[in-house]
Amino acid sequence: MNEQFYDLPQEKQMRIINAGLEVFSKNDYKHAVTDEIARKAGISKGLLFYYFHNKKSLYLYLFDYCAKLIMNQVMGSDGEADAEACSKHDFTGVF
C-alpha cells in the first residue's frame, strides 16, 4: 500500500474502505471487481491502484483493518483483553 493513502482526508479514506468492504462482502475475492470499488468510492481505478498497488493489497489492508476494529472492541478501555478475548494471532488463524 502507498503511504500517501494515510495523507488523504479521513472522509475519503473511509469512502474507499467502505466501498472495498461492500464489494468484497458481496462477492468472493475472485469476483470482486476493482472497477466497482473505485466507482462506489468516487475515485478512478488508477487512483485506487495508486493507493493500493493491486487487488490483493487492498484486500489484505481491509482484512487487517477489520481485524484491528474487532480487537479494539474486544480489548477493555485499559488496553487489556477480557477473559474471553483472543489474541490477534488466534483471531486471524480462524481465517
mmCIF file of N, CA and C in Angstrom, residues 5-91:
data_model
loop_
_atom_site.group_PDB
_atom_site.id
_atom_site.type_symbol
_atom_site.label_atom_id
_atom_site.label_comp_id
_atom_site.label_asym_id
_atom_site.label_seq_id
_atom_site.Cartn_x
_atom_site.Cartn_y
_atom_site.Cartn_z
ATOM 1 N N PHE A 5 -1.929 7.101 1.108
ATOM 2 C CA PHE A 5 -3.326 6.837 1.457
ATOM 3 C C PHE A 5 -3.645 7.457 2.810
ATOM 4 N N TYR A 6 -2.693 7.382 3.737
ATOM 5 C CA TYR A 6 -2.904 7.924 5.080
ATOM 6 C C TYR A 6 -2.924 9.453 5.097
ATOM 7 N N ASP A 7 -2.419 10.075 4.037
ATOM 8 C CA ASP A 7 -2.444 11.536 3.944
ATOM 9 C C ASP A 7 -3.785 12.061 3.437
ATOM 10 N N LEU A 8 -4.628 11.169 2.942
ATOM 11 C CA LEU A 8 -5.943 11.584 2.451
ATOM 12 C C LEU A 8 -6.812 12.058 3.605
ATOM 13 N N PRO A 9 -7.772 12.927 3.313
ATOM 14 C CA PRO A 9 -8.738 13.285 4.358
ATOM 15 C C PRO A 9 -9.469 12.029 4.847
ATOM 16 N N GLN A 10 -9.784 11.998 6.116
ATOM 17 C CA GLN A 10 -10.434 10.836 6.727
ATOM 18 C C GLN A 10 -11.691 10.418 5.956
ATOM 19 N N GLU A 11 -12.453 11.394 5.490
ATOM 20 C CA GLU A 11 -13.694 11.097 4.768
ATOM 21 C C GLU A 11 -13.406 10.319 3.482
ATOM 22 N N LYS A 12 -12.353 10.686 2.773
ATOM 23 C CA LYS A 12 -12.013 9.989 1.531
ATOM 24 C C LYS A 12 -11.468 8.594 1.823
ATOM 25 N N GLN A 13 -10.658 8.467 2.859
ATOM 26 C CA GLN A 13 -10.182 7.140 3.257
ATOM 27 C C GLN A 13 -11.367 6.227 3.544
ATOM 28 N N MET A 14 -12.336 6.747 4.291
ATOM 29 C CA MET A 14 -13.487 5.928 4.674
ATOM 30 C C MET A 14 -14.351 5.566 3.467
ATOM 31 N N ARG A 15 -14.441 6.444 2.481
ATOM 32 C CA ARG A 15 -15.189 6.106 1.257
ATOM 33 C C ARG A 15 -14.548 4.921 0.555
ATOM 34 N N ILE A 16 -13.224 4.922 0.481
ATOM 35 C CA ILE A 16 -12.503 3.827 -0.176
ATOM 36 C C ILE A 16 -12.641 2.547 0.645
ATOM 37 N N ILE A 17 -12.450 2.651 1.943
ATOM 38 C CA ILE A 17 -12.564 1.486 2.823
ATOM 39 C C ILE A 17 -13.968 0.899 2.744
ATOM 40 N N ASN A 18 -14.984 1.737 2.878
ATOM 41 C CA ASN A 18 -16.361 1.244 2.855
ATOM 42 C C ASN A 18 -16.737 0.642 1.511
ATOM 43 N N ALA A 19 -16.259 1.239 0.425
ATOM 44 C CA ALA A 19 -16.529 0.682 -0.900
ATOM 45 C C ALA A 19 -15.882 -0.695 -1.037
ATOM 46 N N GLY A 20 -14.649 -0.816 -0.590
ATOM 47 C CA GLY A 20 -13.967 -2.110 -0.648
ATOM 48 C C GLY A 20 -14.661 -3.157 0.197
ATOM 49 N N LEU A 21 -15.039 -2.786 1.407
ATOM 50 C CA LEU A 21 -15.733 -3.734 2.278
ATOM 51 C C LEU A 21 -17.056 -4.172 1.672
ATOM 52 N N GLU A 22 -17.783 -3.238 1.083
ATOM 53 C CA GLU A 22 -19.076 -3.576 0.478
ATOM 54 C C GLU A 22 -18.913 -4.565 -0.673
ATOM 55 N N VAL A 23 -17.985 -4.277 -1.568
ATOM 56 C CA VAL A 23 -17.810 -5.131 -2.745
ATOM 57 C C VAL A 23 -17.256 -6.499 -2.352
ATOM 58 N N PHE A 24 -16.265 -6.538 -1.470
ATOM 59 C CA PHE A 24 -15.714 -7.826 -1.059
ATOM 60 C C PHE A 24 -16.711 -8.631 -0.228
ATOM 61 N N SER A 25 -17.612 -7.963 0.479
ATOM 62 C CA SER A 25 -18.586 -8.705 1.282
ATOM 63 C C SER A 25 -19.689 -9.312 0.420
ATOM 64 N N LYS A 26 -19.932 -8.742 -0.748
ATOM 65 C CA LYS A 26 -20.974 -9.257 -1.641
ATOM 66 C C LYS A 26 -20.438 -10.275 -2.637
ATOM 67 N N ASN A 27 -19.143 -10.301 -2.819
ATOM 68 C CA ASN A 27 -18.509 -11.189 -3.795
ATOM 69 C C ASN A 27 -17.317 -11.866 -3.141
ATOM 70 N N ASP A 28 -16.962 -13.029 -3.641
ATOM 71 C CA ASP A 28 -15.713 -13.593 -3.154
ATOM 72 C C ASP A 28 -14.563 -12.806 -3.790
ATOM 73 N N TYR A 29 -13.358 -13.078 -3.333
ATOM 74 C CA TYR A 29 -12.196 -12.311 -3.803
ATOM 75 C C TYR A 29 -12.102 -12.318 -5.325
ATOM 76 N N LYS A 30 -12.256 -13.485 -5.901
ATOM 77 C CA LYS A 30 -12.089 -13.635 -7.345
ATOM 78 C C LYS A 30 -13.093 -12.787 -8.129
ATOM 79 N N HIS A 31 -14.306 -12.669 -7.619
ATOM 80 C CA HIS A 31 -15.359 -11.973 -8.355
ATOM 81 C C HIS A 31 -15.560 -10.517 -7.926
ATOM 82 N N ALA A 32 -14.808 -10.065 -6.944
ATOM 83 C CA ALA A 32 -14.869 -8.652 -6.553
ATOM 84 C C ALA A 32 -14.160 -7.836 -7.637
ATOM 85 N N VAL A 33 -14.833 -6.829 -8.140
ATOM 86 C CA VAL A 33 -14.324 -6.057 -9.270
ATOM 87 C C VAL A 33 -13.817 -4.696 -8.783
ATOM 88 N N THR A 34 -12.558 -4.416 -9.082
ATOM 89 C CA THR A 34 -11.976 -3.154 -8.625
ATOM 90 C C THR A 34 -12.630 -1.943 -9.295
ATOM 91 N N ASP A 35 -13.153 -2.110 -10.501
ATOM 92 C CA ASP A 35 -13.892 -1.012 -11.140
ATOM 93 C C ASP A 35 -15.081 -0.603 -10.275
ATOM 94 N N GLU A 36 -15.768 -1.578 -9.709
ATOM 95 C CA GLU A 36 -16.926 -1.299 -8.859
ATOM 96 C C GLU A 36 -16.497 -0.621 -7.555
ATOM 97 N N ILE A 37 -15.389 -1.069 -6.988
ATOM 98 C CA ILE A 37 -14.880 -0.445 -5.760
ATOM 99 C C ILE A 37 -14.554 1.021 -6.025
ATOM 100 N N ALA A 38 -13.850 1.282 -7.108
ATOM 101 C CA ALA A 38 -13.480 2.660 -7.448
ATOM 102 C C ALA A 38 -14.724 3.511 -7.687
ATOM 103 N N ARG A 39 -15.691 2.965 -8.409
ATOM 104 C CA ARG A 39 -16.917 3.717 -8.699
ATOM 105 C C ARG A 39 -17.657 4.060 -7.417
ATOM 106 N N LYS A 40 -17.809 3.088 -6.524
ATOM 107 C CA LYS A 40 -18.514 3.323 -5.261
ATOM 108 C C LYS A 40 -17.760 4.316 -4.371
ATOM 109 N N ALA A 41 -16.439 4.327 -4.474
ATOM 110 C CA ALA A 41 -15.626 5.249 -3.673
ATOM 111 C C ALA A 41 -15.570 6.644 -4.291
ATOM 112 N N GLY A 42 -16.003 6.752 -5.544
ATOM 113 C CA GLY A 42 -15.973 8.048 -6.218
ATOM 114 C C GLY A 42 -14.586 8.461 -6.671
ATOM 115 N N ILE A 43 -13.760 7.461 -6.988
ATOM 116 C CA ILE A 43 -12.406 7.730 -7.474
ATOM 117 C C ILE A 43 -12.168 6.917 -8.737
ATOM 118 N N SER A 44 -11.097 7.226 -9.445
ATOM 119 C CA SER A 44 -10.758 6.455 -10.637
ATOM 120 C C SER A 44 -10.079 5.148 -10.223
ATOM 121 N N LYS A 45 -10.142 4.181 -11.120
ATOM 122 C CA LYS A 45 -9.464 2.909 -10.871
ATOM 123 C C LYS A 45 -7.956 3.130 -10.757
ATOM 124 N N GLY A 46 -7.429 4.042 -11.554
ATOM 125 C CA GLY A 46 -5.999 4.354 -11.489
ATOM 126 C C GLY A 46 -5.590 4.878 -10.128
ATOM 127 N N LEU A 47 -6.445 5.716 -9.549
ATOM 128 C CA LEU A 47 -6.154 6.253 -8.222
ATOM 129 C C LEU A 47 -6.248 5.159 -7.159
ATOM 130 N N LEU A 48 -7.216 4.260 -7.321
ATOM 131 C CA LEU A 48 -7.320 3.129 -6.392
ATOM 132 C C LEU A 48 -6.022 2.328 -6.407
ATOM 133 N N PHE A 49 -5.490 2.071 -7.610
ATOM 134 C CA PHE A 49 -4.248 1.311 -7.726
ATOM 135 C C PHE A 49 -3.020 2.139 -7.358
ATOM 136 N N TYR A 50 -3.156 3.449 -7.325
ATOM 137 C CA TYR A 50 -2.067 4.286 -6.829
ATOM 138 C C TYR A 50 -1.917 4.074 -5.321
ATOM 139 N N TYR A 51 -3.044 4.017 -4.624
ATOM 140 C CA TYR A 51 -3.016 3.828 -3.172
ATOM 141 C C TYR A 51 -2.782 2.371 -2.787
ATOM 142 N N PHE A 52 -3.381 1.462 -3.518
ATOM 143 C CA PHE A 52 -3.235 0.025 -3.277
ATOM 144 C C PHE A 52 -2.772 -0.571 -4.594
ATOM 145 N N HIS A 53 -1.576 -1.082 -4.628
ATOM 146 C CA HIS A 53 -0.931 -1.448 -5.883
ATOM 147 C C HIS A 53 -1.673 -2.518 -6.673
ATOM 148 N N ASN A 54 -2.484 -3.302 -6.000
ATOM 149 C CA ASN A 54 -3.265 -4.329 -6.678
ATOM 150 C C ASN A 54 -4.442 -4.737 -5.789
ATOM 151 N N LYS A 55 -5.290 -5.582 -6.306
ATOM 152 C CA LYS A 55 -6.489 -6.005 -5.573
ATOM 153 C C LYS A 55 -6.112 -6.743 -4.286
ATOM 154 N N LYS A 56 -5.084 -7.553 -4.351
ATOM 155 C CA LYS A 56 -4.662 -8.302 -3.169
ATOM 156 C C LYS A 56 -4.210 -7.364 -2.055
ATOM 157 N N SER A 57 -3.473 -6.325 -2.407
ATOM 158 C CA SER A 57 -3.010 -5.351 -1.416
ATOM 159 C C SER A 57 -4.193 -4.672 -0.728
ATOM 160 N N LEU A 58 -5.206 -4.299 -1.501
ATOM 161 C CA LEU A 58 -6.411 -3.692 -0.927
ATOM 162 C C LEU A 58 -7.133 -4.684 -0.027
ATOM 163 N N TYR A 59 -7.277 -5.908 -0.493
ATOM 164 C CA TYR A 59 -7.967 -6.944 0.285
ATOM 165 C C TYR A 59 -7.261 -7.188 1.624
ATOM 166 N N LEU A 60 -5.949 -7.305 1.591
ATOM 167 C CA LEU A 60 -5.197 -7.546 2.824
ATOM 168 C C LEU A 60 -5.261 -6.348 3.763
ATOM 169 N N TYR A 61 -5.249 -5.140 3.203
ATOM 170 C CA TYR A 61 -5.409 -3.948 4.034
ATOM 171 C C TYR A 61 -6.771 -3.976 4.725
ATOM 172 N N LEU A 62 -7.822 -4.293 3.986
ATOM 173 C CA LEU A 62 -9.168 -4.331 4.564
ATOM 174 C C LEU A 62 -9.291 -5.433 5.612
ATOM 175 N N PHE A 63 -8.653 -6.568 5.372
ATOM 176 C CA PHE A 63 -8.664 -7.648 6.361
ATOM 177 C C PHE A 63 -8.020 -7.175 7.659
ATOM 178 N N ASP A 64 -6.866 -6.546 7.545
ATOM 179 C CA ASP A 64 -6.165 -6.044 8.728
ATOM 180 C C ASP A 64 -6.977 -4.946 9.415
ATOM 181 N N TYR A 65 -7.597 -4.083 8.635
ATOM 182 C CA TYR A 65 -8.443 -3.012 9.172
ATOM 183 C C TYR A 65 -9.578 -3.607 10.009
ATOM 184 N N CYS A 66 -10.242 -4.622 9.478
ATOM 185 C CA CYS A 66 -11.344 -5.265 10.209
ATOM 186 C C CYS A 66 -10.838 -5.992 11.452
ATOM 187 N N ALA A 67 -9.703 -6.655 11.339
ATOM 188 C CA ALA A 67 -9.136 -7.353 12.499
ATOM 189 C C ALA A 67 -8.833 -6.363 13.622
ATOM 190 N N LYS A 68 -8.298 -5.205 13.264
ATOM 191 C CA LYS A 68 -7.998 -4.184 14.278
ATOM 192 C C LYS A 68 -9.272 -3.640 14.909
ATOM 193 N N LEU A 69 -10.306 -3.434 14.106
ATOM 194 C CA LEU A 69 -11.584 -2.966 14.657
ATOM 195 C C LEU A 69 -12.145 -3.961 15.667
ATOM 196 N N ILE A 70 -12.099 -5.219 15.310
ATOM 197 C CA ILE A 70 -12.620 -6.257 16.203
ATOM 198 C C ILE A 70 -11.786 -6.336 17.469
ATOM 199 N N MET A 71 -10.480 -6.304 17.328
ATOM 200 C CA MET A 71 -9.620 -6.379 18.510
ATOM 201 C C MET A 71 -9.833 -5.170 19.418
ATOM 202 N N ASN A 72 -10.048 -3.996 18.849
ATOM 203 C CA ASN A 72 -10.323 -2.812 19.668
ATOM 204 C C ASN A 72 -11.621 -2.964 20.435
ATOM 205 N N GLN A 73 -12.594 -3.644 19.861
ATOM 206 C CA GLN A 73 -13.856 -3.876 20.558
ATOM 207 C C GLN A 73 -13.690 -4.910 21.669
ATOM 208 N N VAL A 74 -12.813 -5.873 21.441
ATOM 209 C CA VAL A 74 -12.586 -6.935 22.421
ATOM 210 C C VAL A 74 -11.777 -6.422 23.606
ATOM 211 N N MET A 75 -10.840 -5.508 23.333
ATOM 212 C CA MET A 75 -9.970 -5.004 24.390
ATOM 213 C C MET A 75 -10.736 -4.055 25.297
ATOM 214 N N GLY A 76 -10.428 -4.072 26.572
ATOM 215 C CA GLY A 76 -11.045 -3.143 27.509
ATOM 216 C C GLY A 76 -10.442 -1.757 27.372
ATOM 217 N N SER A 77 -11.001 -0.795 28.074
ATOM 218 C CA SER A 77 -10.506 0.581 27.995
ATOM 219 C C SER A 77 -9.079 0.704 28.514
ATOM 220 N N ASP A 78 -8.651 -0.245 29.344
ATOM 221 C CA ASP A 78 -7.281 -0.215 29.856
ATOM 222 C C ASP A 78 -6.299 -0.900 28.906
ATOM 223 N N GLY A 79 -6.810 -1.380 27.760
ATOM 224 C CA GLY A 79 -5.946 -1.998 26.764
ATOM 225 C C GLY A 79 -5.692 -3.469 26.990
ATOM 226 N N GLU A 80 -6.298 -4.047 28.019
ATOM 227 C CA GLU A 80 -6.120 -5.470 28.271
ATOM 228 C C GLU A 80 -7.372 -6.219 27.862
ATOM 229 N N ALA A 81 -7.172 -7.377 27.304
ATOM 230 C CA ALA A 81 -8.299 -8.183 26.858
ATOM 231 C C ALA A 81 -9.028 -8.764 28.058
ATOM 232 N N ASP A 82 -10.333 -8.926 27.919
ATOM 233 C CA ASP A 82 -11.077 -9.579 28.989
ATOM 234 C C ASP A 82 -10.845 -11.083 28.916
ATOM 235 N N ALA A 83 -11.427 -11.838 29.825
ATOM 236 C CA ALA A 83 -11.162 -13.271 29.935
ATOM 237 C C ALA A 83 -11.556 -14.037 28.683
ATOM 238 N N GLU A 84 -12.523 -13.536 27.933
ATOM 239 C CA GLU A 84 -12.990 -14.254 26.746
ATOM 240 C C GLU A 84 -12.285 -13.806 25.471
ATOM 241 N N ALA A 85 -11.417 -12.830 25.590
ATOM 242 C CA ALA A 85 -10.766 -12.276 24.398
ATOM 243 C C ALA A 85 -9.714 -13.230 23.868
ATOM 244 N N CYS A 86 -9.507 -13.145 22.582
ATOM 245 C CA CYS A 86 -8.453 -13.944 21.964
ATOM 246 C C CYS A 86 -7.389 -13.013 21.413
ATOM 247 N N SER A 87 -6.228 -13.553 21.150
ATOM 248 C CA SER A 87 -5.162 -12.732 20.585
ATOM 249 C C SER A 87 -5.423 -12.513 19.103
ATOM 250 N N LYS A 88 -4.775 -11.525 18.542
ATOM 251 C CA LYS A 88 -4.917 -11.286 17.107
ATOM 252 C C LYS A 88 -4.473 -12.523 16.337
ATOM 253 N N HIS A 89 -3.447 -13.187 16.827
ATOM 254 C CA HIS A 89 -2.972 -14.404 16.172
ATOM 255 C C HIS A 89 -4.066 -15.452 16.152
ATOM 256 N N ASP A 90 -4.754 -15.634 17.275
ATOM 257 C CA ASP A 90 -5.850 -16.595 17.335
ATOM 258 C C ASP A 90 -6.970 -16.186 16.390
ATOM 259 N N PHE A 91 -7.289 -14.892 16.367
ATOM 260 C CA PHE A 91 -8.359 -14.389 15.511
ATOM 261 C C PHE A 91 -8.039 -14.634 14.043
#
